[in-house]
């Protein structure tokens, strides 16, 4: 395939997925900036409260990730019966998880907030948010399964449309509830709940349209032993990696929350900007994984390998562009959010550190979550996280926070070490080509 044709095909898949990721990140940004324009504590508390869903999202990501990896290969093979088995298995897992999180957030919100801060003002605000937003977590997992199946079956524009509809609804309701009705954190939670209900309704209705895949009721109770084992083999390293990364990442927020309210506020704003800018890299990783997965599942191993090689260079370009965008965002953020002078100082230094971090984040995301995962090579992510995050970044940040009491920016820089430090290791693993594998099986 010529470079031009490759880029066109990549853009058709990647751009709608990137748009979807951006729209989802925009919800968090709207919450942060609207609450931040009123009160620093409300912004910080809601940011900490949403870290609880962040862990849920990590587990959902493992399930949905396995769905996309196997689904893309079986779609490339055009085995629709196996796709239905994969879909139903994912729905069962995500459904149980969503119920557990809904119960935890609505019945035990105070205990969950205590994991992230000991400041009573922030805890009270976070509890009010979780008691409402917790019900939205009941729908999130199911919706993500439907959206994942739409991605692998080449309906990425529909995915973008559904996400855009939910996000626009969320932002409009945010403005009405926060500014108009003065509901503050309760308004942000209620807007999130309504948006999730709309998203859920959209995916259910759309899945029954011609050309879309919807789960068969018989499939929800059917057990395909071989495919289930393949799914688990694909999912458990993803789950391990997601939990390692998710718990590590939320521990960073916990460190900042225990340092003080100013550090927590600055970190909250930086996290929102990071998530917005990361959308390009995450969308690229998803698009790349689907493209490579199609080819590997169809038996075109050399073409899949070639696609991966082209993506390495593209990932570095997008990484450097993301760094530039971080610098461009900085003055805009300072004009938008109300922070104390101390928090503003922390924010400036954190934005600089995050700009450098973005290069590693994008490259690693594309190679590990896109290329390696497409061929079922999901163990590497878990190994690399154990070494770079849990043996380096987390211990250093922990010691800096609780033992040595380092300056805030030094602790924050420690939390950025993992992505930048593992780039050489990731590239070395890529060129060993162990990820070039066809994961599909013939049905009996």
Coordinates of C-alpha atoms in Angstrom, one line a residue:
X1 CA 0.0 0.0 0.0
X2 CA 1.3 3.4 -1.0
X3 CA 2.1 5.9 1.8
X4 CA -0.8 8.2 0.7
X5 CA -3.3 5.4 0.7
X6 CA -2.0 4.2 4.1
X7 CA -2.4 7.7 5.6
X8 CA -5.9 8.1 4.2
X9 CA -7.0 4.8 5.6
X10 CA -5.4 5.6 9.0
X11 CA -7.1 9.0 9.1
X12 CA -10.5 7.5 8.4
X13 CA -10.2 5.3 11.4
X14 CA -8.1 7.5 13.7
X15 CA -9.8 10.9 13.4
X16 CA -13.3 9.8 14.6
X17 CA -11.7 7.9 17.5
X18 CA -9.6 10.9 18.4
X19 CA -12.6 13.1 18.2
X20 CA -14.5 10.7 20.5
X21 CA -11.6 10.7 23.0
X22 CA -11.4 14.5 22.9
X23 CA -15.1 14.9 23.5
X24 CA -14.9 12.6 26.5
X25 CA -11.9 14.5 27.9
X26 CA -13.9 17.7 27.2
X27 CA -16.4 16.7 29.8
X28 CA -13.8 16.6 32.6
X29 CA -12.4 19.9 31.3
X30 CA -15.9 21.5 31.4
X31 CA -16.4 20.3 35.0
X32 CA -12.9 21.5 36.1
X33 CA -13.1 24.9 34.4
X34 CA -16.7 25.7 35.3
X35 CA -16.2 24.7 38.9
X36 CA -12.7 26.3 39.0
X37 CA -14.2 29.6 37.9
X38 CA -16.3 29.6 41.0
X39 CA -14.3 27.9 43.7
X40 CA -10.9 26.2 43.9
X41 CA -12.1 23.6 46.5
X42 CA -15.0 22.4 44.4
X43 CA -12.7 21.9 41.4
X44 CA -10.1 20.0 43.5
X45 CA -12.7 17.8 45.2
X46 CA -14.5 16.8 42.0
X47 CA -11.2 16.0 40.4
X48 CA -10.3 13.7 43.3
X49 CA -13.7 12.1 43.3
X50 CA -13.5 11.3 39.6
X51 CA -10.3 9.5 40.2
X52 CA -12.5 6.8 41.7
X53 CA -14.1 6.3 38.3
X54 CA -10.6 6.4 36.8
X55 CA -9.9 3.0 38.4
X56 CA -13.2 1.6 37.0
X57 CA -12.2 2.9 33.6
X58 CA -8.9 1.1 33.9
X59 CA -10.7 -2.2 34.4
X60 CA -13.2 -1.4 31.7
X61 CA -10.3 -0.6 29.4
X62 CA -8.8 -4.1 29.9
X63 CA -12.2 -5.7 29.0
X64 CA -12.9 -3.3 26.1
X65 CA -9.2 -3.6 25.0
X66 CA -9.5 -7.4 24.7
X67 CA -12.8 -6.9 22.9
X68 CA -11.1 -4.6 20.3
X69 CA -8.0 -6.8 19.9
X70 CA -9.9 -10.0 19.3
X71 CA -12.8 -8.3 17.6
X72 CA -10.6 -6.5 15.0
X73 CA -8.9 -9.8 14.1
X74 CA -12.2 -11.7 13.8
X75 CA -13.7 -8.8 11.8
X76 CA -10.7 -9.0 9.5
X77 CA -11.6 -12.7 9.1
X78 CA -15.3 -11.9 8.8
X79 CA -16.3 -14.4 11.5
X80 CA -19.5 -12.7 12.9
X81 CA -20.5 -15.6 15.1
X82 CA -17.3 -15.4 17.1
X83 CA -17.7 -11.6 17.2
X84 CA -21.1 -12.1 18.9
X85 CA -19.5 -14.4 21.5
X86 CA -16.8 -11.8 22.2
X87 CA -19.5 -9.0 22.5
X88 CA -21.6 -11.0 25.0
X89 CA -18.6 -12.0 27.1
X90 CA -17.6 -8.4 27.4
X91 CA -21.1 -7.3 28.4
X92 CA -21.2 -9.8 31.2
X93 CA -17.9 -8.6 32.7
X94 CA -18.6 -4.9 32.3
X95 CA -22.1 -5.3 33.6
X96 CA -21.0 -6.9 36.9
X97 CA -18.2 -4.2 37.3
X98 CA -20.6 -1.4 36.7
X99 CA -23.0 -2.7 39.4
X100 CA -20.2 -2.9 42.0
X101 CA -19.0 0.6 41.3
X102 CA -22.5 2.1 41.4
X103 CA -23.1 0.5 44.9
X104 CA -19.7 1.6 46.2
X105 CA -20.0 5.2 45.1
X106 CA -23.6 5.7 46.2
X107 CA -23.4 3.9 49.5
X108 CA -19.8 4.4 50.7
X109 CA -18.6 7.7 49.1
X110 CA -16.9 9.0 52.2
X111 CA -14.6 6.0 52.6
X112 CA -13.7 6.3 48.9
X113 CA -12.8 10.0 49.3
X114 CA -10.6 9.2 52.3
X115 CA -8.3 7.3 49.9
X116 CA -7.4 10.5 48.2
X117 CA -7.5 13.3 50.8
X118 CA -7.8 13.9 54.5
X119 CA -9.1 17.4 54.0
X120 CA -12.6 17.5 55.4
X121 CA -13.7 20.4 53.1
X122 CA -12.7 18.4 50.0
X123 CA -14.3 15.1 51.4
X124 CA -17.7 16.7 52.0
X125 CA -17.8 18.2 48.4
X126 CA -16.6 14.9 46.9
X127 CA -19.3 12.9 48.7
X128 CA -22.0 15.1 47.4
X129 CA -20.7 14.6 43.9
X130 CA -20.3 10.8 44.1
X131 CA -23.8 10.2 45.6
X132 CA -25.3 11.4 42.3
X133 CA -22.6 10.6 39.7
X134 CA -22.3 7.0 41.1
X135 CA -25.5 6.1 39.2
X136 CA -23.9 7.1 35.9
X137 CA -21.2 4.4 36.5
X138 CA -23.9 1.8 36.2
X139 CA -24.3 2.6 32.5
X140 CA -20.7 3.4 31.5
X141 CA -19.4 -0.2 31.1
X142 CA -22.3 -1.4 29.0
X143 CA -22.1 1.7 26.7
X144 CA -18.3 1.2 26.3
X145 CA -18.9 -2.4 25.1
X146 CA -21.3 -1.3 22.4
X147 CA -19.0 1.5 21.3
X148 CA -16.0 -0.9 21.1
X149 CA -18.0 -3.2 18.8
X150 CA -18.9 -0.3 16.6
X151 CA -15.2 0.6 16.3
X152 CA -14.1 -2.8 15.2
X153 CA -17.0 -3.2 12.7
X154 CA -15.9 0.1 11.0
X155 CA -18.6 2.4 12.4
X156 CA -16.1 4.8 13.9
X157 CA -18.1 7.9 12.7
X158 CA -21.1 6.6 14.6
X159 CA -19.0 6.3 17.8
X160 CA -17.8 9.9 17.3
X161 CA -21.4 11.1 16.8
X162 CA -22.7 9.3 20.0
X163 CA -19.9 10.7 22.1
X164 CA -20.3 14.2 20.7
X165 CA -24.1 14.0 21.5
X166 CA -23.4 13.0 25.1
X167 CA -20.6 15.5 25.6
X168 CA -22.6 18.5 24.2
X169 CA -25.5 17.5 26.4
X170 CA -23.2 17.3 29.4
X171 CA -21.5 20.7 28.8
X172 CA -24.9 22.5 28.2
X173 CA -26.4 20.9 31.4
X174 CA -23.2 21.8 33.3
X175 CA -23.6 25.4 32.4
X176 CA -27.3 25.4 33.4
X177 CA -26.9 23.5 36.6
X178 CA -23.6 25.1 37.8
X179 CA -24.1 28.7 36.7
X180 CA -27.9 28.9 36.3
X181 CA -29.2 26.9 39.2
X182 CA -26.0 27.2 41.4
X183 CA -25.9 23.5 42.1
X184 CA -22.1 23.5 41.8
X185 CA -20.7 19.9 42.3
X186 CA -24.2 18.4 42.5
X187 CA -24.9 20.1 39.1
X188 CA -21.8 18.6 37.5
X189 CA -22.8 15.2 38.8
X190 CA -26.4 15.5 37.6
X191 CA -25.2 16.6 34.1
X192 CA -22.9 13.6 33.9
X193 CA -25.7 11.2 34.8
X194 CA -28.1 12.7 32.2
X195 CA -25.4 12.5 29.5
X196 CA -24.7 8.9 30.3
X197 CA -28.4 8.0 30.1
X198 CA -28.5 9.6 26.6
X199 CA -25.3 7.8 25.5
X200 CA -26.7 4.5 26.7
X201 CA -30.0 5.0 24.8
X202 CA -28.2 5.9 21.6
X203 CA -25.9 2.9 21.5
X204 CA -28.8 0.5 22.2
X205 CA -31.0 2.0 19.4
X206 CA -28.2 2.2 16.9
X207 CA -27.0 -1.3 17.4
X208 CA -30.2 -2.6 16.0
X209 CA -29.9 -0.7 12.8
X210 CA -28.9 -2.4 9.5
X211 CA -25.2 -3.2 9.2
X212 CA -24.5 -3.0 13.0
X213 CA -23.7 -5.7 15.4
X214 CA -26.0 -6.3 18.4
X215 CA -25.8 -9.0 21.0
X216 CA -28.1 -12.0 20.7
X217 CA -30.0 -12.9 23.9
X218 CA -28.9 -16.5 23.5
X219 CA -25.3 -15.4 23.4
X220 CA -25.5 -13.8 26.9
X221 CA -26.0 -17.3 28.4
X222 CA -23.8 -19.2 25.9
X223 CA -20.3 -20.2 27.0
X224 CA -17.6 -20.7 24.3
X225 CA -14.8 -22.2 26.2
X226 CA -12.0 -21.8 23.6
X227 CA -12.9 -18.2 22.8
X228 CA -13.3 -17.4 26.5
X229 CA -9.8 -18.7 27.2
X230 CA -8.4 -16.6 24.3
X231 CA -10.2 -13.6 25.7
X232 CA -8.9 -14.2 29.2
X233 CA -5.3 -14.7 27.9
X234 CA -5.6 -11.4 26.1
X235 CA -7.4 -9.6 28.9
X236 CA -5.5 -10.5 32.0
X237 CA -2.2 -8.8 31.0
X238 CA -4.2 -5.8 30.0
X239 CA -6.0 -5.9 33.3
X240 CA -2.7 -6.2 35.2
X241 CA -1.3 -3.3 33.2
X242 CA -4.4 -1.1 33.6
X243 CA -4.5 -1.7 37.3
X244 CA -0.8 -1.1 37.8
X245 CA -1.1 2.1 35.7
X246 CA -4.4 3.2 37.2
X247 CA -3.5 2.7 40.8
X248 CA -0.1 4.3 40.2
X249 CA -1.6 7.2 38.5
X250 CA -4.3 7.8 41.2
X251 CA -1.5 7.5 43.8
X252 CA 0.1 10.5 42.1
X253 CA -3.2 12.5 42.8
X254 CA -3.2 11.2 46.3
X255 CA 0.4 12.5 46.9
X256 CA -0.6 15.9 45.6
X257 CA -3.8 15.9 47.7
X258 CA -1.8 15.1 50.9
X259 CA 0.8 17.8 50.1
X260 CA -1.9 20.4 50.2
X261 CA -4.9 22.1 48.6
X262 CA -2.7 24.3 46.3
X263 CA -0.8 21.3 45.0
X264 CA -4.0 19.3 44.5
X265 CA -5.6 22.2 42.6
X266 CA -2.6 22.7 40.3
X267 CA -2.4 19.0 39.6
X268 CA -6.2 18.8 38.9
X269 CA -5.9 21.5 36.2
X270 CA -2.7 19.9 34.7
X271 CA -4.5 16.5 34.6
X272 CA -7.4 18.0 32.6
X273 CA -5.1 19.6 30.1
X274 CA -3.0 16.4 29.8
X275 CA -6.1 14.3 29.1
X276 CA -7.2 16.8 26.4
X277 CA -3.8 16.8 24.7
X278 CA -3.4 13.0 25.0
X279 CA -6.5 12.4 22.8
X280 CA -4.4 12.6 19.6
X281 CA -2.0 10.0 20.8
X282 CA -4.7 7.7 22.3
X283 CA -6.8 8.0 19.1
X284 CA -3.7 7.2 17.0
X285 CA -3.0 4.2 19.2
X286 CA -6.6 2.9 18.8
X287 CA -6.6 3.5 15.0
X288 CA -3.3 1.8 14.6
X289 CA -4.3 -1.2 16.7
X290 CA -7.5 -1.7 14.6
X291 CA -5.6 -1.4 11.3
X292 CA -2.8 -3.7 12.3
X293 CA -5.4 -6.1 13.8
X294 CA -7.4 -6.3 10.6
X295 CA -4.3 -7.3 8.7
X296 CA -3.0 -9.8 11.2
X297 CA -6.5 -11.5 11.6
X298 CA -6.8 -11.7 7.8
X299 CA -3.4 -13.5 7.7
X300 CA -1.5 -10.6 6.1
X301 CA 1.3 -10.7 8.7
X302 CA 3.9 -8.8 6.6
X303 CA 1.5 -6.0 5.8
X304 CA 0.6 -5.7 9.5
X305 CA 4.3 -5.5 10.3
X306 CA 4.8 -2.8 7.7
X307 CA 1.9 -0.8 9.1
X308 CA 3.6 -1.0 12.5
X309 CA 6.9 0.3 11.2
X310 CA 5.2 3.3 9.6
X311 CA 3.4 4.1 12.8
X312 CA 6.7 4.4 14.8
X313 CA 7.7 7.6 13.0
X314 CA 4.2 9.0 13.0
X315 CA 4.0 8.5 16.8
X316 CA 7.2 10.7 17.4
X317 CA 5.8 13.4 15.2
X318 CA 2.5 13.5 17.1
X319 CA 4.4 13.4 20.4
X320 CA 6.4 16.5 19.6
X321 CA 3.3 18.3 18.3
X322 CA 1.5 17.4 21.6
X323 CA 4.4 18.9 23.5
X324 CA 4.0 22.2 21.6
X325 CA 0.3 22.2 22.3
X326 CA 0.9 21.9 26.0
X327 CA 3.0 25.0 25.9
X328 CA 0.3 26.8 23.9
X329 CA -2.4 25.8 26.4
X330 CA -0.5 27.3 29.4
X331 CA -1.4 31.0 29.0
X332 CA -5.0 30.1 28.2
X333 CA -5.4 28.1 31.4
X334 CA -4.0 30.9 33.5
X335 CA -6.6 33.3 32.1
X336 CA -9.5 30.8 32.7
X337 CA -9.1 29.2 36.2
X338 CA -9.2 31.0 39.6
X339 CA -6.3 29.8 41.7
X340 CA -4.2 31.1 44.6
X341 CA -0.8 32.6 43.7
X342 CA 0.9 29.5 45.1
X343 CA -1.3 27.1 43.1
X344 CA -0.6 29.2 39.9
X345 CA 3.2 28.9 40.5
X346 CA 2.8 25.1 40.9
X347 CA 0.7 24.9 37.8
X348 CA 3.3 26.7 35.6
X349 CA 6.0 24.3 36.6
X350 CA 3.8 21.2 36.3
X351 CA 2.8 22.3 32.7
X352 CA 6.4 22.5 31.7
X353 CA 7.1 19.0 33.1
X354 CA 4.0 17.6 31.5
X355 CA 5.0 19.0 28.1
X356 CA 8.2 16.9 28.2
X357 CA 6.3 13.9 29.4
X358 CA 3.9 14.0 26.4
X359 CA 6.6 12.7 24.0
X360 CA 7.0 9.5 25.9
X361 CA 3.2 9.2 26.6
X362 CA 2.3 9.3 22.9
X363 CA 5.1 7.1 21.6
X364 CA 4.5 4.4 24.3
X365 CA 0.7 4.6 23.8
X366 CA 0.9 4.0 20.1
X367 CA 3.5 1.2 20.3
X368 CA 2.3 -0.6 23.4
X369 CA -1.5 0.0 23.4
X370 CA -1.8 0.0 19.6
X371 CA 0.8 -2.1 17.8
X372 CA 1.8 -4.6 20.5
X373 CA -1.8 -5.1 21.6
X374 CA -3.0 -5.7 18.0
X375 CA -1.0 -8.9 17.9
X376 CA -1.9 -10.0 21.4
X377 CA 1.4 -9.0 22.9
X378 CA -0.1 -7.5 26.1
X379 CA 2.4 -8.8 28.7
X380 CA 5.0 -6.3 27.8
X381 CA 2.9 -3.4 29.1
X382 CA 2.6 -5.0 32.5
X383 CA 6.3 -5.8 32.8
X384 CA 7.3 -2.3 31.8
X385 CA 4.9 -0.7 34.2
X386 CA 6.3 -2.8 37.1
X387 CA 9.8 -1.6 36.4
X388 CA 9.3 2.1 35.4
X389 CA 6.3 3.1 37.4
X390 CA 6.4 0.9 40.5
X391 CA 10.1 0.5 40.9
X392 CA 11.0 4.1 39.9
X393 CA 8.2 6.7 39.8
X394 CA 5.9 5.7 42.6
X395 CA 8.6 5.0 45.2
X396 CA 10.4 8.3 44.5
X397 CA 7.2 10.3 44.6
X398 CA 6.2 8.6 47.8
X399 CA 9.5 9.2 49.5
X400 CA 9.5 12.8 48.3
X401 CA 6.0 13.4 49.7
X402 CA 6.1 11.6 53.1
X403 CA 9.8 11.2 54.0
X404 CA 12.0 13.9 52.5
X405 CA 9.3 16.5 51.9
X406 CA 10.7 17.6 48.5
X407 CA 9.3 20.7 46.7
X408 CA 6.1 20.1 44.9
X409 CA 7.6 20.3 41.4
X410 CA 10.3 17.7 42.3
X411 CA 7.6 15.2 43.5
X412 CA 5.6 16.0 40.3
X413 CA 8.6 15.4 38.1
X414 CA 9.1 12.0 39.7
X415 CA 5.6 11.1 38.6
X416 CA 6.6 11.8 35.0
X417 CA 9.7 9.6 34.9
X418 CA 8.0 6.4 33.8
X419 CA 6.8 7.3 30.3
X420 CA 10.0 9.1 29.3
X421 CA 12.3 6.5 30.8
X422 CA 11.0 3.5 29.0
X423 CA 11.1 4.8 25.3
X424 CA 14.4 2.9 24.5
X425 CA 13.0 -0.3 26.0
X426 CA 9.7 0.0 24.0
X427 CA 11.6 0.6 20.7
X428 CA 13.9 -2.4 21.4
X429 CA 10.8 -4.6 22.0
X430 CA 9.1 -3.4 18.8
X431 CA 12.0 -4.4 16.6
X432 CA 12.0 -7.9 17.9
X433 CA 8.6 -8.3 16.2
X434 CA 7.1 -10.8 18.7
X435 CA 3.8 -8.9 18.3
X436 CA 3.3 -10.1 14.7
X437 CA 0.7 -12.8 15.3
X438 CA -2.7 -14.1 14.1
X439 CA -4.9 -14.7 17.1
X440 CA -8.0 -16.1 15.3
X441 CA -9.2 -19.7 15.3
X442 CA -11.4 -21.7 13.1
X443 CA -14.9 -22.4 14.5
X444 CA -15.8 -26.1 15.0

